[in-house]
Amino acid sequence: MGSSSADFMAALHIARREHEAGDAENRNAAAQSISEILGQLLIGVDHVGFAVADLDEAVSLWSSMGLREVHRERNDDQGIVEVMMTVGTGTTQIQLLAATSDSSAIASWLSKRGPGIQQIAYRVHDVAAAAEGLRMLGFTLLYELPKRGTHGSLINFVHPKSCGGVLVELVEHISLD
Ligand code: MC0
């Protein structure tokens, strides 16, 4: 990536000043600039998360379709245990998410909707900058500051109520960038 995080933050703040100060036409142009910066921050789809009731059963199901387990991790902050599975030779993964506590978002999801797709995760160059840009456009971010995700990544989430009914996770892989 050509630009640094500081460059992105600086560009976002210039666009925000224009957004706040401008008339309708300038506000639209500033919003467009923020969207373009967000486009540069996006790398691709990192994974799609499935809520599952039984992790081993789910691994067995998806393995039978040819997906391969590549990582398993417990995250007590999120109240989950997860398995990442690769799809063919591509870089996109699916993430199987089982609840480890009743207060977990996955336990709540399972009780209301049952097993299924719970989130899509976009890989970004800089999660703080992406969250800041999205806030400027009116999206609701779940966390003020990024939290720890899979493999020590930094994560934040866009609330589904501000995002067309889809829970979007932002992931920054510290070691891969
Ligand atoms: C809830 N809603 C969803 C949704 N969860 N809509 C789409 N996708 C989801 N995943 C909708 C409900 O249907 C409901 O709509 C409204 O949002 C409020 O639902 P709720 O059941 O009251 O849910 P809340 O408000 O208790 O929690 C929703 C919220 C929660 C997004 C804040 O799920 C959350 O904190 N998620 C982020 C953390 C997370 O998902 N952790 C697990 C993965 P109606 O229309 O009925 O009002 S951890 C992970 O993924 C990490 C390890 C990683 O990848 O690195």
mmCIF file of C-alpha atoms and ligand atoms in Angstrom:
data_model
loop_
_atom_site.group_PDB
_atom_site.id
_atom_site.type_symbol
_atom_site.label_atom_id
_atom_site.label_comp_id
_atom_site.label_asym_id
_atom_site.label_seq_id
_atom_site.Cartn_x
_atom_site.Cartn_y
_atom_site.Cartn_z
ATOM 1 C CA MET A 1 0.000 0.000 0.000
ATOM 2 C CA GLY A 2 1.412 3.393 -0.992
ATOM 3 C CA SER A 3 -0.035 5.510 1.811
ATOM 4 C CA SER A 4 0.527 5.230 5.557
ATOM 5 C CA SER A 5 -2.148 5.131 8.260
ATOM 6 C CA ALA A 6 -1.285 8.709 9.157
ATOM 7 C CA ASP A 7 -1.890 9.743 5.530
ATOM 8 C CA PHE A 8 -5.301 8.073 5.550
ATOM 9 C CA MET A 9 -6.281 9.687 8.857
ATOM 10 C CA ALA A 10 -5.122 13.094 7.611
ATOM 11 C CA ALA A 11 -7.081 12.708 4.353
ATOM 12 C CA LEU A 12 -10.177 11.606 6.281
ATOM 13 C CA HIS A 13 -9.995 14.609 8.600
ATOM 14 C CA ILE A 14 -9.615 17.040 5.708
ATOM 15 C CA ALA A 15 -12.686 15.415 4.088
ATOM 16 C CA ARG A 16 -14.594 15.669 7.388
ATOM 17 C CA ARG A 17 -13.838 19.395 7.704
ATOM 18 C CA GLU A 18 -15.114 19.887 4.144
ATOM 19 C CA HIS A 19 -18.160 17.741 4.942
ATOM 20 C CA GLU A 20 -19.007 19.765 8.063
ATOM 21 C CA ALA A 21 -18.287 23.187 6.571
ATOM 22 C CA GLY A 22 -19.683 22.794 3.063
ATOM 23 C CA ASP A 23 -23.019 23.352 1.402
ATOM 24 C CA ALA A 24 -24.954 20.344 0.069
ATOM 25 C CA GLU A 25 -22.804 20.052 -3.060
ATOM 26 C CA ASN A 26 -19.537 20.206 -1.113
ATOM 27 C CA ARG A 27 -20.864 17.758 1.473
ATOM 28 C CA ASN A 28 -21.623 15.264 -1.291
ATOM 29 C CA ALA A 29 -18.125 15.727 -2.731
ATOM 30 C CA ALA A 30 -16.574 15.248 0.739
ATOM 31 C CA ALA A 31 -18.640 12.092 1.338
ATOM 32 C CA GLN A 32 -17.442 10.818 -2.030
ATOM 33 C CA SER A 33 -13.810 11.455 -0.978
ATOM 34 C CA ILE A 34 -14.369 9.514 2.253
ATOM 35 C CA SER A 35 -15.819 6.583 0.284
ATOM 36 C CA GLU A 36 -12.802 6.639 -2.039
ATOM 37 C CA ILE A 37 -10.433 6.518 0.951
ATOM 38 C CA LEU A 38 -12.456 3.613 2.365
ATOM 39 C CA GLY A 39 -12.070 1.868 -0.987
ATOM 40 C CA GLN A 40 -8.289 2.183 -0.694
ATOM 41 C CA LEU A 41 -8.383 0.799 2.850
ATOM 42 C CA LEU A 42 -10.263 -2.343 1.780
ATOM 43 C CA ILE A 43 -8.200 -5.414 0.836
ATOM 44 C CA GLY A 44 -10.932 -8.008 0.318
ATOM 45 C CA VAL A 45 -13.257 -10.449 2.027
ATOM 46 C CA ASP A 46 -11.316 -12.047 4.882
ATOM 47 C CA HIS A 47 -13.954 -14.513 5.992
ATOM 48 C CA VAL A 48 -17.646 -15.231 6.355
ATOM 49 C CA GLY A 49 -18.720 -16.200 9.878
ATOM 50 C CA PHE A 50 -21.238 -18.963 10.546
ATOM 51 C CA ALA A 51 -22.882 -19.337 13.970
ATOM 52 C CA VAL A 52 -22.919 -23.023 14.911
ATOM 53 C CA ALA A 53 -24.377 -24.940 17.822
ATOM 54 C CA ASP A 54 -21.755 -27.712 17.835
ATOM 55 C CA LEU A 55 -18.260 -26.883 16.583
ATOM 56 C CA ASP A 56 -17.052 -30.404 15.877
ATOM 57 C CA GLU A 57 -20.250 -31.327 14.050
ATOM 58 C CA ALA A 58 -19.908 -28.206 11.921
ATOM 59 C CA VAL A 59 -16.233 -28.946 11.147
ATOM 60 C CA SER A 60 -17.247 -32.428 10.111
ATOM 61 C CA LEU A 61 -20.039 -31.101 7.853
ATOM 62 C CA TRP A 62 -17.831 -28.561 6.048
ATOM 63 C CA SER A 63 -14.884 -30.976 5.856
ATOM 64 C CA SER A 64 -17.138 -33.399 4.028
ATOM 65 C CA MET A 65 -17.598 -30.662 1.396
ATOM 66 C CA GLY A 66 -13.809 -30.435 1.033
ATOM 67 C CA LEU A 67 -13.045 -27.405 3.227
ATOM 68 C CA ARG A 68 -9.996 -27.755 5.461
ATOM 69 C CA GLU A 69 -9.505 -26.689 9.104
ATOM 70 C CA VAL A 70 -6.500 -24.363 9.370
ATOM 71 C CA HIS A 71 -6.900 -22.685 12.741
ATOM 72 C CA ARG A 72 -8.726 -23.124 16.049
ATOM 73 C CA GLU A 73 -8.871 -20.522 18.798
ATOM 74 C CA ARG A 74 -10.840 -19.530 21.882
ATOM 75 C CA ASN A 75 -11.610 -15.833 22.426
ATOM 76 C CA ASP A 76 -13.076 -15.227 25.881
ATOM 77 C CA ASP A 77 -13.573 -11.521 25.255
ATOM 78 C CA GLN A 78 -15.979 -12.414 22.421
ATOM 79 C CA GLY A 79 -17.375 -15.485 24.223
ATOM 80 C CA ILE A 80 -16.578 -17.803 21.339
ATOM 81 C CA VAL A 81 -14.481 -20.716 20.191
ATOM 82 C CA GLU A 82 -13.810 -20.638 16.469
ATOM 83 C CA VAL A 83 -12.443 -22.734 13.647
ATOM 84 C CA MET A 84 -11.171 -21.166 10.422
ATOM 85 C CA MET A 85 -11.565 -23.317 7.311
ATOM 86 C CA THR A 86 -10.096 -22.649 3.883
ATOM 87 C CA VAL A 87 -12.212 -22.888 0.762
ATOM 88 C CA GLY A 88 -10.172 -24.560 -1.990
ATOM 89 C CA THR A 89 -6.901 -22.806 -2.761
ATOM 90 C CA GLY A 90 -8.327 -19.306 -2.342
ATOM 91 C CA THR A 91 -7.560 -16.907 0.482
ATOM 92 C CA THR A 92 -11.165 -16.528 1.627
ATOM 93 C CA GLN A 93 -12.043 -18.527 4.703
ATOM 94 C CA ILE A 94 -15.166 -19.438 6.573
ATOM 95 C CA GLN A 95 -15.181 -19.043 10.328
ATOM 96 C CA LEU A 96 -17.248 -21.426 12.433
ATOM 97 C CA LEU A 97 -18.309 -19.694 15.644
ATOM 98 C CA ALA A 98 -19.640 -21.509 18.708
ATOM 99 C CA ALA A 99 -20.632 -19.777 21.952
ATOM 100 C CA THR A 100 -18.688 -20.326 25.170
ATOM 101 C CA SER A 101 -21.034 -18.279 27.351
ATOM 102 C CA ASP A 102 -24.715 -17.354 27.453
ATOM 103 C CA SER A 103 -23.843 -13.658 27.108
ATOM 104 C CA SER A 104 -21.967 -14.225 23.829
ATOM 105 C CA ALA A 105 -23.301 -12.602 20.641
ATOM 106 C CA ILE A 106 -23.288 -16.104 19.136
ATOM 107 C CA ALA A 107 -25.482 -17.525 21.923
ATOM 108 C CA SER A 108 -27.932 -14.668 21.364
ATOM 109 C CA TRP A 109 -27.882 -15.237 17.583
ATOM 110 C CA LEU A 110 -28.428 -19.000 17.943
ATOM 111 C CA SER A 111 -31.332 -18.578 20.350
ATOM 112 C CA LYS A 112 -33.101 -16.105 18.026
ATOM 113 C CA ARG A 113 -32.193 -17.375 14.540
ATOM 114 C CA GLY A 114 -30.511 -20.771 14.851
ATOM 115 C CA PRO A 115 -27.344 -21.723 12.929
ATOM 116 C CA GLY A 116 -26.428 -19.694 9.834
ATOM 117 C CA ILE A 117 -24.426 -16.804 8.400
ATOM 118 C CA GLN A 118 -23.827 -14.307 11.214
ATOM 119 C CA GLN A 119 -21.261 -11.916 9.693
ATOM 120 C CA ILE A 120 -19.059 -10.976 6.766
ATOM 121 C CA ALA A 121 -15.521 -9.775 7.544
ATOM 122 C CA TYR A 122 -13.653 -7.316 5.336
ATOM 123 C CA ARG A 123 -9.881 -7.268 5.545
ATOM 124 C CA VAL A 124 -8.581 -3.690 5.765
ATOM 125 C CA HIS A 125 -5.159 -2.051 5.859
ATOM 126 C CA ASP A 126 -6.015 0.022 8.939
ATOM 127 C CA VAL A 127 -9.030 -0.794 11.121
ATOM 128 C CA ALA A 128 -8.953 2.489 13.065
ATOM 129 C CA ALA A 129 -8.947 4.571 9.872
ATOM 130 C CA ALA A 130 -11.684 2.428 8.284
ATOM 131 C CA ALA A 131 -13.828 2.759 11.434
ATOM 132 C CA GLU A 132 -13.262 6.518 11.478
ATOM 133 C CA GLY A 133 -14.251 6.897 7.821
ATOM 134 C CA LEU A 134 -17.382 4.799 8.316
ATOM 135 C CA ARG A 135 -18.385 6.840 11.390
ATOM 136 C CA MET A 136 -18.040 10.024 9.320
ATOM 137 C CA LEU A 137 -20.551 8.571 6.846
ATOM 138 C CA GLY A 138 -23.032 7.761 9.634
ATOM 139 C CA PHE A 139 -22.383 4.052 10.177
ATOM 140 C CA THR A 140 -22.540 2.831 13.787
ATOM 141 C CA LEU A 141 -19.333 1.137 14.964
ATOM 142 C CA LEU A 142 -19.644 -1.219 17.914
ATOM 143 C CA TYR A 143 -16.352 -0.341 19.589
ATOM 144 C CA GLU A 144 -14.698 3.012 20.220
ATOM 145 C CA LEU A 145 -11.304 1.314 19.848
ATOM 146 C CA PRO A 146 -10.406 -1.920 18.015
ATOM 147 C CA LYS A 147 -10.422 -5.204 19.969
ATOM 148 C CA ARG A 148 -8.420 -8.382 19.566
ATOM 149 C CA GLY A 149 -9.615 -10.885 16.979
ATOM 150 C CA THR A 150 -8.350 -14.088 15.395
ATOM 151 C CA HIS A 151 -4.565 -14.554 15.305
ATOM 152 C CA GLY A 152 -4.031 -11.303 17.230
ATOM 153 C CA SER A 153 -5.738 -9.254 14.518
ATOM 154 C CA LEU A 154 -7.424 -5.930 15.307
ATOM 155 C CA ILE A 155 -11.177 -5.923 14.786
ATOM 156 C CA ASN A 156 -14.247 -3.728 14.949
ATOM 157 C CA PHE A 157 -17.833 -4.257 13.795
ATOM 158 C CA VAL A 158 -20.433 -2.176 11.967
ATOM 159 C CA HIS A 159 -23.831 -2.593 13.643
ATOM 160 C CA PRO A 160 -26.237 -4.452 11.333
ATOM 161 C CA LYS A 161 -28.936 -1.853 12.014
ATOM 162 C CA SER A 162 -26.800 0.783 10.238
ATOM 163 C CA CYS A 163 -25.621 -1.591 7.523
ATOM 164 C CA GLY A 164 -28.609 -3.044 5.688
ATOM 165 C CA GLY A 165 -29.144 -5.823 8.234
ATOM 166 C CA VAL A 166 -25.631 -7.251 7.788
ATOM 167 C CA LEU A 167 -23.081 -7.491 10.611
ATOM 168 C CA VAL A 168 -19.797 -6.358 9.012
ATOM 169 C CA GLU A 169 -16.519 -7.070 10.768
ATOM 170 C CA LEU A 170 -13.386 -5.055 9.911
ATOM 171 C CA VAL A 171 -10.143 -7.025 10.315
ATOM 172 C CA GLU A 172 -6.575 -5.740 10.269
ATOM 173 C CA HIS A 173 -3.967 -8.500 10.218
ATOM 174 C CA ILE A 174 -0.996 -6.986 11.979
ATOM 175 C CA SER A 175 1.541 -9.486 10.661
ATOM 176 C CA LEU A 176 0.224 -9.805 7.070
ATOM 177 C CA ASP A 177 0.238 -6.113 6.041
HETATM 178 C C1 MC0 B 1 -28.320 -8.999 15.689
HETATM 179 N N1 MC0 B 1 -28.996 -8.551 14.626
HETATM 180 C C2 MC0 B 1 -28.353 -8.900 13.522
HETATM 181 C C3 MC0 B 1 -27.207 -9.611 13.961
HETATM 182 N N2 MC0 B 1 -27.217 -9.656 15.305
HETATM 183 N N3 MC0 B 1 -28.613 -8.665 12.234
HETATM 184 C C4 MC0 B 1 -27.748 -9.175 11.337
HETATM 185 N N4 MC0 B 1 -26.624 -9.875 11.678
HETATM 186 C C5 MC0 B 1 -26.333 -10.116 12.972
HETATM 187 N N5 MC0 B 1 -25.258 -10.817 13.301
HETATM 188 C C6 MC0 B 1 -30.229 -7.787 14.639
HETATM 189 C C7 MC0 B 1 -31.353 -8.546 15.319
HETATM 190 O O1 MC0 B 1 -32.049 -9.350 14.414
HETATM 191 C C8 MC0 B 1 -32.221 -7.434 15.847
HETATM 192 O O2 MC0 B 1 -33.022 -6.924 14.818
HETATM 193 C C9 MC0 B 1 -31.205 -6.383 16.237
HETATM 194 O O3 MC0 B 1 -30.040 -6.629 15.447
HETATM 195 C C10 MC0 B 1 -30.812 -6.457 17.699
HETATM 196 O O4 MC0 B 1 -30.560 -7.811 17.939
HETATM 197 P P1 MC0 B 1 -30.230 -8.444 19.361
HETATM 198 O O5 MC0 B 1 -30.431 -9.879 19.320
HETATM 199 O O6 MC0 B 1 -30.873 -7.632 20.427
HETATM 200 O O7 MC0 B 1 -28.737 -8.329 19.346
HETATM 201 P P2 MC0 B 1 -27.849 -7.465 20.225
HETATM 202 O O8 MC0 B 1 -28.245 -6.034 20.055
HETATM 203 O O9 MC0 B 1 -27.829 -8.058 21.589
HETATM 204 O O10 MC0 B 1 -26.466 -7.701 19.536
HETATM 205 C C11 MC0 B 1 -26.253 -7.391 18.217
HETATM 206 C C12 MC0 B 1 -24.776 -7.067 18.092
HETATM 207 C C13 MC0 B 1 -23.977 -8.252 18.652
HETATM 208 C C14 MC0 B 1 -24.479 -6.822 16.611
HETATM 209 C C15 MC0 B 1 -24.484 -5.772 18.875
HETATM 210 O O11 MC0 B 1 -24.255 -9.409 17.898
HETATM 211 C C16 MC0 B 1 -22.486 -8.007 18.666
HETATM 212 O O12 MC0 B 1 -21.971 -7.368 19.593
HETATM 213 N N6 MC0 B 1 -21.769 -8.509 17.625
HETATM 214 C C17 MC0 B 1 -20.323 -8.241 17.468
HETATM 215 C C18 MC0 B 1 -19.520 -9.241 18.196
HETATM 216 C C19 MC0 B 1 -19.655 -10.614 17.613
HETATM 217 O O13 MC0 B 1 -20.493 -10.884 16.738
HETATM 218 N N7 MC0 B 1 -18.833 -11.562 18.162
HETATM 219 C C20 MC0 B 1 -18.826 -12.951 17.707
HETATM 220 C C21 MC0 B 1 -17.851 -13.137 16.637
HETATM 221 P P3 MC0 B 1 -34.566 -6.562 15.043
HETATM 222 O O14 MC0 B 1 -35.057 -6.116 13.706
HETATM 223 O O15 MC0 B 1 -35.188 -7.806 15.554
HETATM 224 O O16 MC0 B 1 -34.535 -5.447 16.061
HETATM 225 S S1 MC0 B 1 -16.190 -12.883 17.210
HETATM 226 C C22 MC0 B 1 -15.253 -12.709 15.824
HETATM 227 O O17 MC0 B 1 -15.782 -12.729 14.755
HETATM 228 C C23 MC0 B 1 -13.760 -12.500 16.054
HETATM 229 C C24 MC0 B 1 -13.198 -13.522 16.988
HETATM 230 C C25 MC0 B 1 -12.920 -12.503 14.785
HETATM 231 O O18 MC0 B 1 -13.410 -12.793 13.679
HETATM 232 O O19 MC0 B 1 -11.729 -12.164 14.885
#
